[in-house]
Coordinates of C-alpha atoms in Angstrom, one line a residue:
M1 CA 85.2 167.3 43.1
S2 CA 84.6 171.0 42.7
E3 CA 81.5 172.4 40.9
D4 CA 83.6 174.6 38.5
M5 CA 85.0 171.5 36.7
T6 CA 85.0 172.0 32.9
F7 CA 85.8 168.5 31.8
D8 CA 83.5 165.5 31.5
P9 CA 83.7 163.1 34.4
V10 CA 84.6 159.4 34.1
T11 CA 81.4 157.3 34.3
G12 CA 80.5 153.7 34.8
D13 CA 80.2 153.4 31.0
H14 CA 83.8 154.3 30.7
L15 CA 84.8 151.7 33.2
K16 CA 82.8 149.0 31.4
E17 CA 84.3 150.0 28.1
W18 CA 87.7 149.6 29.6
G19 CA 86.9 146.0 30.8
H20 CA 85.8 146.6 34.4
R21 CA 82.9 144.4 35.6
P22 CA 80.2 146.3 37.5
G23 CA 80.3 145.4 41.2
K24 CA 81.0 146.7 44.7
Q25 CA 84.4 148.1 43.5
F26 CA 82.8 150.6 41.0
P27 CA 82.3 153.5 43.4
E28 CA 85.9 153.3 44.5
L29 CA 87.2 153.1 41.0
L30 CA 85.1 156.1 39.9
E31 CA 86.4 158.1 42.8
K32 CA 89.9 157.2 41.9
A33 CA 89.4 157.9 38.2
N34 CA 87.8 161.3 38.7
G35 CA 90.4 162.2 41.2
L36 CA 92.9 161.7 38.4
R37 CA 90.6 163.6 36.1
A38 CA 90.6 166.6 38.5
E39 CA 94.4 166.6 38.3
G40 CA 94.2 167.0 34.6
F41 CA 94.8 163.4 33.4
G42 CA 93.3 162.4 30.1
L43 CA 91.1 159.3 29.6
V44 CA 93.9 157.3 28.0
K45 CA 96.2 157.8 31.0
I46 CA 93.4 157.2 33.5
R47 CA 92.6 153.9 31.7
Q48 CA 96.2 152.9 32.0
E49 CA 96.3 153.8 35.7
L50 CA 93.2 151.6 36.4
E51 CA 94.5 148.6 34.6
G52 CA 96.0 147.3 37.8
D53 CA 92.5 147.3 39.3
L54 CA 90.9 145.1 36.7
V55 CA 89.1 142.2 38.3
P56 CA 89.6 139.2 36.1
E57 CA 86.6 137.4 34.7
P58 CA 85.9 134.3 36.7
E59 CA 86.3 131.0 35.0
T60 CA 82.9 129.5 34.4
L61 CA 82.2 126.0 35.7
D62 CA 80.9 123.4 33.4
L63 CA 78.4 120.8 34.4
H64 CA 79.7 117.5 35.7
A65 CA 79.7 114.8 33.1
P66 CA 76.6 112.5 33.3
G67 CA 77.3 109.9 36.0
A68 CA 80.5 111.5 37.2
V69 CA 79.0 112.2 40.7
A70 CA 77.0 109.3 42.0
F71 CA 74.2 109.3 44.5
H72 CA 73.2 106.6 47.0
E73 CA 69.8 105.0 46.9
N74 CA 68.1 104.0 50.1
I75 CA 64.7 103.1 48.7
E76 CA 62.9 99.9 47.6
V77 CA 59.8 99.6 45.4
S78 CA 56.7 97.5 45.5
G79 CA 54.1 97.8 42.8
P80 CA 53.9 99.9 39.6
D81 CA 53.3 103.3 41.4
E82 CA 56.5 103.0 43.4
E83 CA 58.4 101.8 40.4
D84 CA 57.2 104.8 38.3
N85 CA 58.0 107.1 41.2
L86 CA 61.5 105.8 41.5
V87 CA 62.2 106.1 37.7
K88 CA 61.3 109.8 38.0
V89 CA 63.4 110.3 41.1
R90 CA 66.4 108.7 39.5
E91 CA 66.0 110.9 36.4
T92 CA 65.9 114.1 38.4
M93 CA 68.8 113.0 40.7
R94 CA 71.0 112.2 37.7
A95 CA 70.4 115.7 36.3
L96 CA 70.9 117.3 39.8
M97 CA 74.2 115.6 40.3
R98 CA 75.6 117.4 37.2
T99 CA 75.6 120.7 39.2
P100 CA 79.3 121.8 39.4
T101 CA 79.4 122.3 43.2
L102 CA 78.0 118.9 44.2
V103 CA 80.2 116.1 45.5
G104 CA 77.5 113.5 46.4
G105 CA 73.8 112.8 47.0
A106 CA 71.4 110.4 48.4
I107 CA 67.7 109.6 48.3
M108 CA 65.5 108.3 51.2
P109 CA 62.6 105.8 51.3
D110 CA 60.2 108.8 51.0
A111 CA 61.7 110.2 47.9
C112 CA 59.4 111.7 45.3
P113 CA 59.8 114.3 42.5
A114 CA 59.3 118.0 43.4
G115 CA 59.6 120.1 40.3
P116 CA 61.2 120.1 36.8
V117 CA 63.8 117.4 36.0
G118 CA 67.0 118.4 37.8
T119 CA 65.3 119.7 40.9
I120 CA 66.2 118.0 44.2
P121 CA 63.4 115.6 45.1
V122 CA 61.6 115.5 48.4
G123 CA 63.5 112.9 50.4
G124 CA 66.7 114.0 48.7
V125 CA 70.1 115.1 50.0
A126 CA 72.8 117.0 48.1
A127 CA 76.3 117.6 49.3
A128 CA 78.0 120.7 48.0
R129 CA 81.5 122.2 48.5
N130 CA 81.7 125.9 49.3
A131 CA 78.2 126.5 48.1
I132 CA 74.7 127.1 49.6
H133 CA 71.9 126.4 47.2
P134 CA 68.6 128.1 48.2
G135 CA 66.6 125.9 45.8
M136 CA 67.8 122.8 47.6
H137 CA 66.2 123.7 50.9
S138 CA 63.1 125.0 49.2
A139 CA 60.8 128.0 50.1
D140 CA 59.6 126.2 53.2
I141 CA 62.9 126.8 55.0
C142 CA 63.3 124.9 58.2
C143 CA 60.1 122.9 57.8
S144 CA 60.3 120.9 61.1
V145 CA 58.6 118.9 63.8
M146 CA 58.5 119.5 67.6
I147 CA 57.2 117.2 70.3
T148 CA 56.1 118.0 73.9
D149 CA 55.5 115.3 76.5
L150 CA 52.2 116.1 78.2
G151 CA 52.2 113.4 80.8
D152 CA 48.7 112.1 81.8
A153 CA 46.8 114.9 80.0
D154 CA 43.6 113.8 78.3
P155 CA 44.2 113.7 74.5
K156 CA 40.9 115.3 73.7
T157 CA 41.5 118.1 76.2
V158 CA 44.8 118.7 74.6
L159 CA 43.4 118.7 71.0
D160 CA 40.6 121.1 72.0
A161 CA 43.1 123.4 73.7
A162 CA 45.4 123.3 70.7
Q163 CA 42.6 124.1 68.3
S164 CA 41.8 127.2 70.5
V165 CA 45.3 128.6 70.2
T166 CA 46.8 127.5 66.9
H167 CA 46.2 129.1 63.5
F168 CA 46.1 127.4 60.1
G169 CA 45.5 128.8 56.7
P170 CA 47.0 131.7 54.7
G171 CA 48.3 134.9 56.2
G172 CA 49.0 135.7 59.8
R173 CA 47.3 136.7 63.0
P174 CA 45.3 139.9 63.2
Q175 CA 46.3 142.7 65.4
G176 CA 45.3 142.0 69.0
K177 CA 45.7 138.2 68.6
R178 CA 49.4 138.1 67.8
F179 CA 52.1 136.2 69.8
T180 CA 55.1 138.0 71.1
V181 CA 58.3 137.9 69.1
S182 CA 61.7 138.3 70.8
L183 CA 63.0 141.9 70.3
N184 CA 66.5 140.5 70.2
L185 CA 65.5 138.3 67.3
L186 CA 63.9 141.2 65.5
D187 CA 67.1 143.3 66.1
A188 CA 69.1 140.4 64.6
F189 CA 66.9 140.4 61.6
R190 CA 67.5 144.1 61.1
E191 CA 71.3 143.5 61.2
N192 CA 71.2 140.9 58.3
P193 CA 70.9 142.2 54.8
F194 CA 68.8 139.3 53.7
L195 CA 66.2 139.8 56.5
N196 CA 66.3 143.6 57.0
N197 CA 63.3 144.5 54.9
P198 CA 59.8 145.6 55.9
K199 CA 58.1 142.5 54.6
S200 CA 60.3 140.1 56.6
L201 CA 60.0 142.1 59.8
R202 CA 56.2 142.4 59.4
M203 CA 55.7 138.7 58.7
A204 CA 58.0 137.8 61.6
Q205 CA 55.5 139.3 63.9
E206 CA 52.2 138.5 62.1
H207 CA 53.1 134.8 61.4
M208 CA 54.4 133.9 64.9
G209 CA 52.0 131.3 66.2
T210 CA 50.7 130.1 62.8
Q211 CA 51.2 126.8 60.9
G212 CA 50.1 127.5 57.3
D213 CA 48.5 124.9 55.2
G214 CA 49.3 121.9 52.9
N215 CA 50.8 119.0 54.9
H216 CA 51.4 121.0 58.1
F217 CA 49.7 119.6 61.1
L218 CA 49.2 119.5 64.9
F219 CA 49.0 115.9 66.1
V220 CA 48.1 114.5 69.5
G221 CA 48.8 110.9 70.5
R222 CA 50.2 108.6 73.2
S223 CA 53.6 107.2 73.5
R224 CA 53.6 103.4 73.0
A225 CA 56.6 103.1 75.4
T226 CA 55.2 105.1 78.3
G227 CA 51.5 105.6 77.7
R228 CA 51.9 109.4 78.1
T229 CA 50.2 112.0 76.0
A230 CA 52.3 113.9 73.5
M231 CA 51.7 116.7 71.0
V232 CA 53.6 117.1 67.7
T233 CA 53.6 120.1 65.4
H234 CA 54.8 120.3 61.8
H235 CA 55.4 123.5 60.0
G236 CA 58.2 125.7 58.7
S237 CA 59.3 129.3 58.8
R238 CA 56.2 130.7 57.1
G239 CA 56.4 134.2 55.6
P240 CA 59.9 135.1 56.9
G241 CA 61.3 132.0 55.4
A242 CA 59.6 132.4 52.1
V243 CA 61.0 136.0 51.8
L244 CA 64.5 134.8 52.6
Y245 CA 64.2 132.1 50.0
K246 CA 63.1 134.6 47.3
N247 CA 66.0 137.0 48.2
G248 CA 68.5 134.1 48.4
M249 CA 67.4 132.8 45.0
A250 CA 67.8 136.3 43.5
V251 CA 71.4 136.6 44.8
A252 CA 72.2 133.0 43.7
E253 CA 71.0 133.8 40.2
K254 CA 73.5 136.6 39.9
F255 CA 76.3 134.2 40.8
R256 CA 74.9 131.6 38.5
K257 CA 75.0 133.9 35.4
T258 CA 78.7 134.6 36.1
L259 CA 79.9 131.3 37.5
S260 CA 77.9 128.7 35.7
P261 CA 75.4 129.8 33.1
K262 CA 74.7 126.1 32.2
T263 CA 73.5 125.3 35.7
A264 CA 69.7 125.1 36.0
K265 CA 68.2 128.1 37.6
Q266 CA 66.7 126.2 40.5
N267 CA 70.2 124.9 41.3
A268 CA 71.9 128.3 41.5
W269 CA 74.2 128.8 44.4
I270 CA 75.8 131.5 46.7
P271 CA 79.5 130.8 47.2
A272 CA 79.9 130.2 50.9
D273 CA 83.2 132.1 51.2
T274 CA 81.7 135.4 49.8
Q275 CA 80.2 138.1 52.0
E276 CA 76.8 137.2 50.5
G277 CA 77.4 133.5 51.4
Q278 CA 78.3 134.4 55.0
D279 CA 75.2 136.7 55.3
Y280 CA 72.9 134.0 53.9
W281 CA 74.3 131.4 56.2
E282 CA 73.6 133.7 59.2
A283 CA 70.1 134.4 57.8
L284 CA 69.4 130.7 57.8
Q285 CA 70.4 130.4 61.4
L286 CA 68.1 133.3 62.4
I287 CA 65.2 131.8 60.4
R288 CA 65.9 128.5 62.3
K289 CA 65.6 130.4 65.6
W290 CA 62.3 132.1 64.5
T291 CA 60.9 128.7 63.5
K292 CA 61.8 127.1 66.8
A293 CA 60.2 130.0 68.6
N294 CA 57.1 129.5 66.5
H295 CA 56.8 125.9 67.5
N296 CA 57.5 126.8 71.1
A297 CA 54.8 129.5 71.1
I298 CA 52.1 127.0 70.0
H299 CA 53.2 124.3 72.3
Q300 CA 53.4 126.6 75.4
A301 CA 50.0 128.2 74.6
T302 CA 48.5 124.7 74.3
V303 CA 50.1 123.5 77.6
E304 CA 48.6 126.6 79.4
A305 CA 45.1 126.2 77.7
A306 CA 45.0 122.5 78.6
K307 CA 46.4 123.1 82.1
A308 CA 48.8 120.3 81.4
D309 CA 52.2 119.5 83.0
A310 CA 54.8 119.7 80.2
G311 CA 57.7 117.3 80.2
E312 CA 60.5 116.9 77.7
R313 CA 60.3 119.0 74.5
Y314 CA 62.6 118.7 71.4
W315 CA 62.5 119.2 67.7
N316 CA 64.3 118.7 64.4
E317 CA 64.1 120.3 60.9
H318 CA 64.1 118.5 57.6
N319 CA 64.3 121.3 55.0
F320 CA 67.6 122.9 55.8
V321 CA 71.3 123.2 55.1
F322 CA 73.8 121.6 57.5
K323 CA 77.6 122.1 57.6
R324 CA 80.0 119.2 58.2
G325 CA 83.6 120.2 57.7
D326 CA 83.8 122.0 54.4
I327 CA 80.7 120.4 53.0
Y328 CA 77.2 121.9 53.0
L329 CA 74.6 119.2 53.2
H330 CA 71.2 120.2 51.8
G331 CA 68.3 118.1 53.1
K332 CA 65.0 118.5 51.2
G333 CA 62.5 116.6 53.2
A334 CA 65.4 114.6 54.9
T335 CA 66.1 114.4 58.6
P336 CA 69.6 114.8 60.0
A337 CA 70.6 111.5 61.6
W338 CA 73.8 112.4 63.4
G339 CA 73.8 113.4 67.1
D340 CA 75.3 116.9 67.0
Y341 CA 73.8 118.3 63.8
A342 CA 72.8 121.4 65.9
N343 CA 73.7 122.7 69.3
D344 CA 70.1 121.9 70.6
A345 CA 70.1 118.4 69.2
N346 CA 69.5 115.7 71.8
G347 CA 70.1 112.6 69.7
L348 CA 66.4 111.9 69.0
T349 CA 64.5 113.0 65.9
L350 CA 60.9 112.6 64.7
I351 CA 59.5 111.0 61.5
P352 CA 55.7 111.5 61.0
L353 CA 54.1 109.0 58.5
N354 CA 50.4 110.0 58.0
M355 CA 47.4 111.1 60.2
S356 CA 46.4 107.5 60.9
E357 CA 49.8 106.2 61.7
P358 CA 52.3 106.8 64.5
V359 CA 54.9 109.5 64.6
L360 CA 58.3 107.7 64.9
V361 CA 60.8 108.7 67.6
V362 CA 64.2 107.6 66.3
K363 CA 67.9 107.7 67.0
G364 CA 69.8 108.4 63.8
K365 CA 72.6 106.1 62.6
D366 CA 74.6 108.6 60.6
A367 CA 74.9 106.1 57.7
D368 CA 77.5 107.0 55.1
H369 CA 75.2 105.6 52.3
A370 CA 72.6 108.2 53.4
L371 CA 75.1 111.0 53.9
G372 CA 74.0 111.0 57.5
F373 CA 70.3 111.4 57.0
S374 CA 67.0 109.5 57.4
P375 CA 63.6 110.1 55.9
H376 CA 61.3 112.9 57.0
G377 CA 58.0 111.1 56.5
A378 CA 56.2 108.8 54.1
G379 CA 56.4 110.8 50.9
R380 CA 54.1 110.4 47.9
N381 CA 54.0 108.1 44.8
F382 CA 51.8 110.4 42.8
S383 CA 50.5 114.0 42.7
R384 CA 47.6 115.4 44.6
S385 CA 45.6 115.7 41.4
E386 CA 46.2 112.1 40.6
H387 CA 45.0 111.1 44.0
K388 CA 41.8 113.1 43.4
R389 CA 41.3 111.3 40.1
R390 CA 41.7 107.9 41.8
M391 CA 39.0 108.8 44.3
G392 CA 36.4 108.3 41.6
Q393 CA 32.9 109.0 42.9
M394 CA 34.0 108.9 46.6
T395 CA 33.7 112.2 48.4
P396 CA 36.5 113.5 50.7
E397 CA 34.2 113.0 53.7
Q398 CA 33.6 109.4 52.8
L399 CA 37.3 108.8 52.3
L400 CA 38.1 110.5 55.6
K401 CA 35.7 108.2 57.4
A402 CA 37.0 105.1 55.7
E403 CA 40.7 105.8 56.4
T404 CA 40.6 107.4 59.8
E405 CA 37.9 105.5 61.7
G406 CA 38.1 106.2 65.4
L407 CA 40.4 109.2 65.1
D408 CA 39.6 112.8 65.8
V409 CA 40.6 114.6 62.6
R410 CA 39.8 118.3 62.3
F411 CA 40.3 120.7 59.4
Y412 CA 40.8 124.2 60.8
A413 CA 40.3 126.6 57.9
G414 CA 38.6 124.6 55.2
A415 CA 36.8 121.5 54.1
V416 CA 38.3 118.0 54.2
D417 CA 41.6 117.9 52.2
A418 CA 41.5 114.5 50.6
S419 CA 45.1 115.0 49.3
E420 CA 46.3 114.8 52.9
L421 CA 44.5 111.5 53.8
P422 CA 46.6 108.3 54.3
S423 CA 45.9 107.0 50.8
S424 CA 47.7 109.9 49.2
Y425 CA 51.0 108.8 50.8
K426 CA 53.3 105.9 50.5
R427 CA 52.6 102.8 52.6
A428 CA 53.7 103.7 56.1
E429 CA 54.7 100.1 56.9
G430 CA 56.9 100.0 53.8
V431 CA 58.7 103.2 54.8
V432 CA 59.3 101.8 58.3
D433 CA 60.7 98.5 56.9
Q434 CA 63.1 100.5 54.7
I435 CA 64.3 102.6 57.6
K436 CA 65.3 99.4 59.3
S437 CA 66.6 97.5 56.2
H438 CA 68.8 100.4 55.1
G439 CA 70.0 101.1 58.6
L440 CA 68.9 104.7 58.5
A441 CA 67.7 105.0 62.1
E442 CA 66.8 103.1 65.2
I443 CA 63.1 103.4 66.2
V444 CA 62.9 103.9 69.9
D445 CA 59.2 104.8 70.3
Y446 CA 55.9 105.2 68.5
I447 CA 53.4 108.0 69.2
D448 CA 50.1 106.4 68.3
P449 CA 47.5 108.8 67.0
Y450 CA 44.5 110.2 68.9
G451 CA 43.8 112.9 66.4
C452 CA 45.1 115.9 64.5
I453 CA 44.4 119.3 63.1
M454 CA 45.2 120.4 59.5
A455 CA 44.3 123.5 57.5
G456 CA 41.9 121.7 55.2
D457 CA 41.0 122.3 51.5
I458 CA 41.4 126.0 51.1
P459 CA 40.8 127.8 47.8
P460 CA 44.0 129.3 46.3
F461 CA 44.5 132.8 47.5
W462 CA 44.4 134.2 43.9
K463 CA 40.8 133.0 43.5
N464 CA 39.8 135.4 46.3
R465 CA 41.3 138.4 44.6
K466 CA 39.0 140.7 42.8
K467 CA 39.8 141.0 39.1
G468 CA 41.0 144.4 38.2
R469 CA 39.0 146.4 35.7
R470 CA 40.4 146.3 32.2
S471 CA 41.1 149.6 30.6
A472 CA 39.1 150.5 27.5

């Protein structure tokens, strides 16, 4: 368009007034409109010329009617705490199943609520058609467990070595103590619109070799089947995953406002057949690669520090999205139980219970009534604060001693975290019994505990921030 134009150009406000919805097509429409303007066409004629380019308003999707989409229950209760927990899980699942994209759901023996009513619970599975729901894999994308067989290595030597190389707590590793990140993986991050941002790229490097806090752990024990030492790590995708989750939720919210305003914000979705959906799916696969590399880095560094001979190593995730046919299966604290859920699956998966109980090595049974999943752990019957209330006058140190006698339990970055002690979780034996009775998996081995490392009770990061000065 020449600089000596004497007429007012067509603007985005004109296009919106004429019924065009803002979007990727706007620049092309403006170029076309102003090309016609340069030829001397008036606004009425230009509007008529652009009518063929109008993108129709999409039909909004109503919520499913209550009860229209059922979910399978693979859980039994014993006692008032478990009964109360199940009532809450059912309430949130009934609301969740009203989401327009969902075609089915299931709950595992470890199910427990994880947010406002309508939020997928821990131990929940949601099956969606042509939709990826970031809120249904949670911010801790690809939270997962990895095991390495360490042969005849002394468990204490392994735990000492692991403590010298791992990193728990908030943030990442300081400069000079960072683990190497694949340059090819970083290049792949840069090619993906969801991951190509300074924060994701920085955290991908700083957080490699870290495990975070909460229920993440490093566990050392012995195989009941072979007597060999094994190490198990539990953590997710740390900062890079959290940033992807935030970006994914923002894009999903834009679609929600257009496609289904009545859907709860936490259940917004990205249509899988859009460019955004394809980019997000690829971003999830890259975050999976990063997370696996993170586990591998800690395991390999421990093997070298302990001077151990490493044997078989494998892993599985339990906060992720899996595709089977045209269905996207969202597992929130649920373990895939079919043999080829990923190209690196070997048929075995891991189910930790609590720090004083074995890690289960299982073969999944791909049960229809579980949508192909098994539990990811023991789950909780009540909140961390409720557990603290029930401790009464007992100190965390006293409770630790009472519940983990004979075990080497270490808290890396803080004091004893009572909310991660065995009494804060469901009864391990009850979960094991339900795995068997509901036909969710075949237990092939138990890794009996020697000890573990967790972050510990760390003050929230915001308590360490200095309060800014108030302006007068």
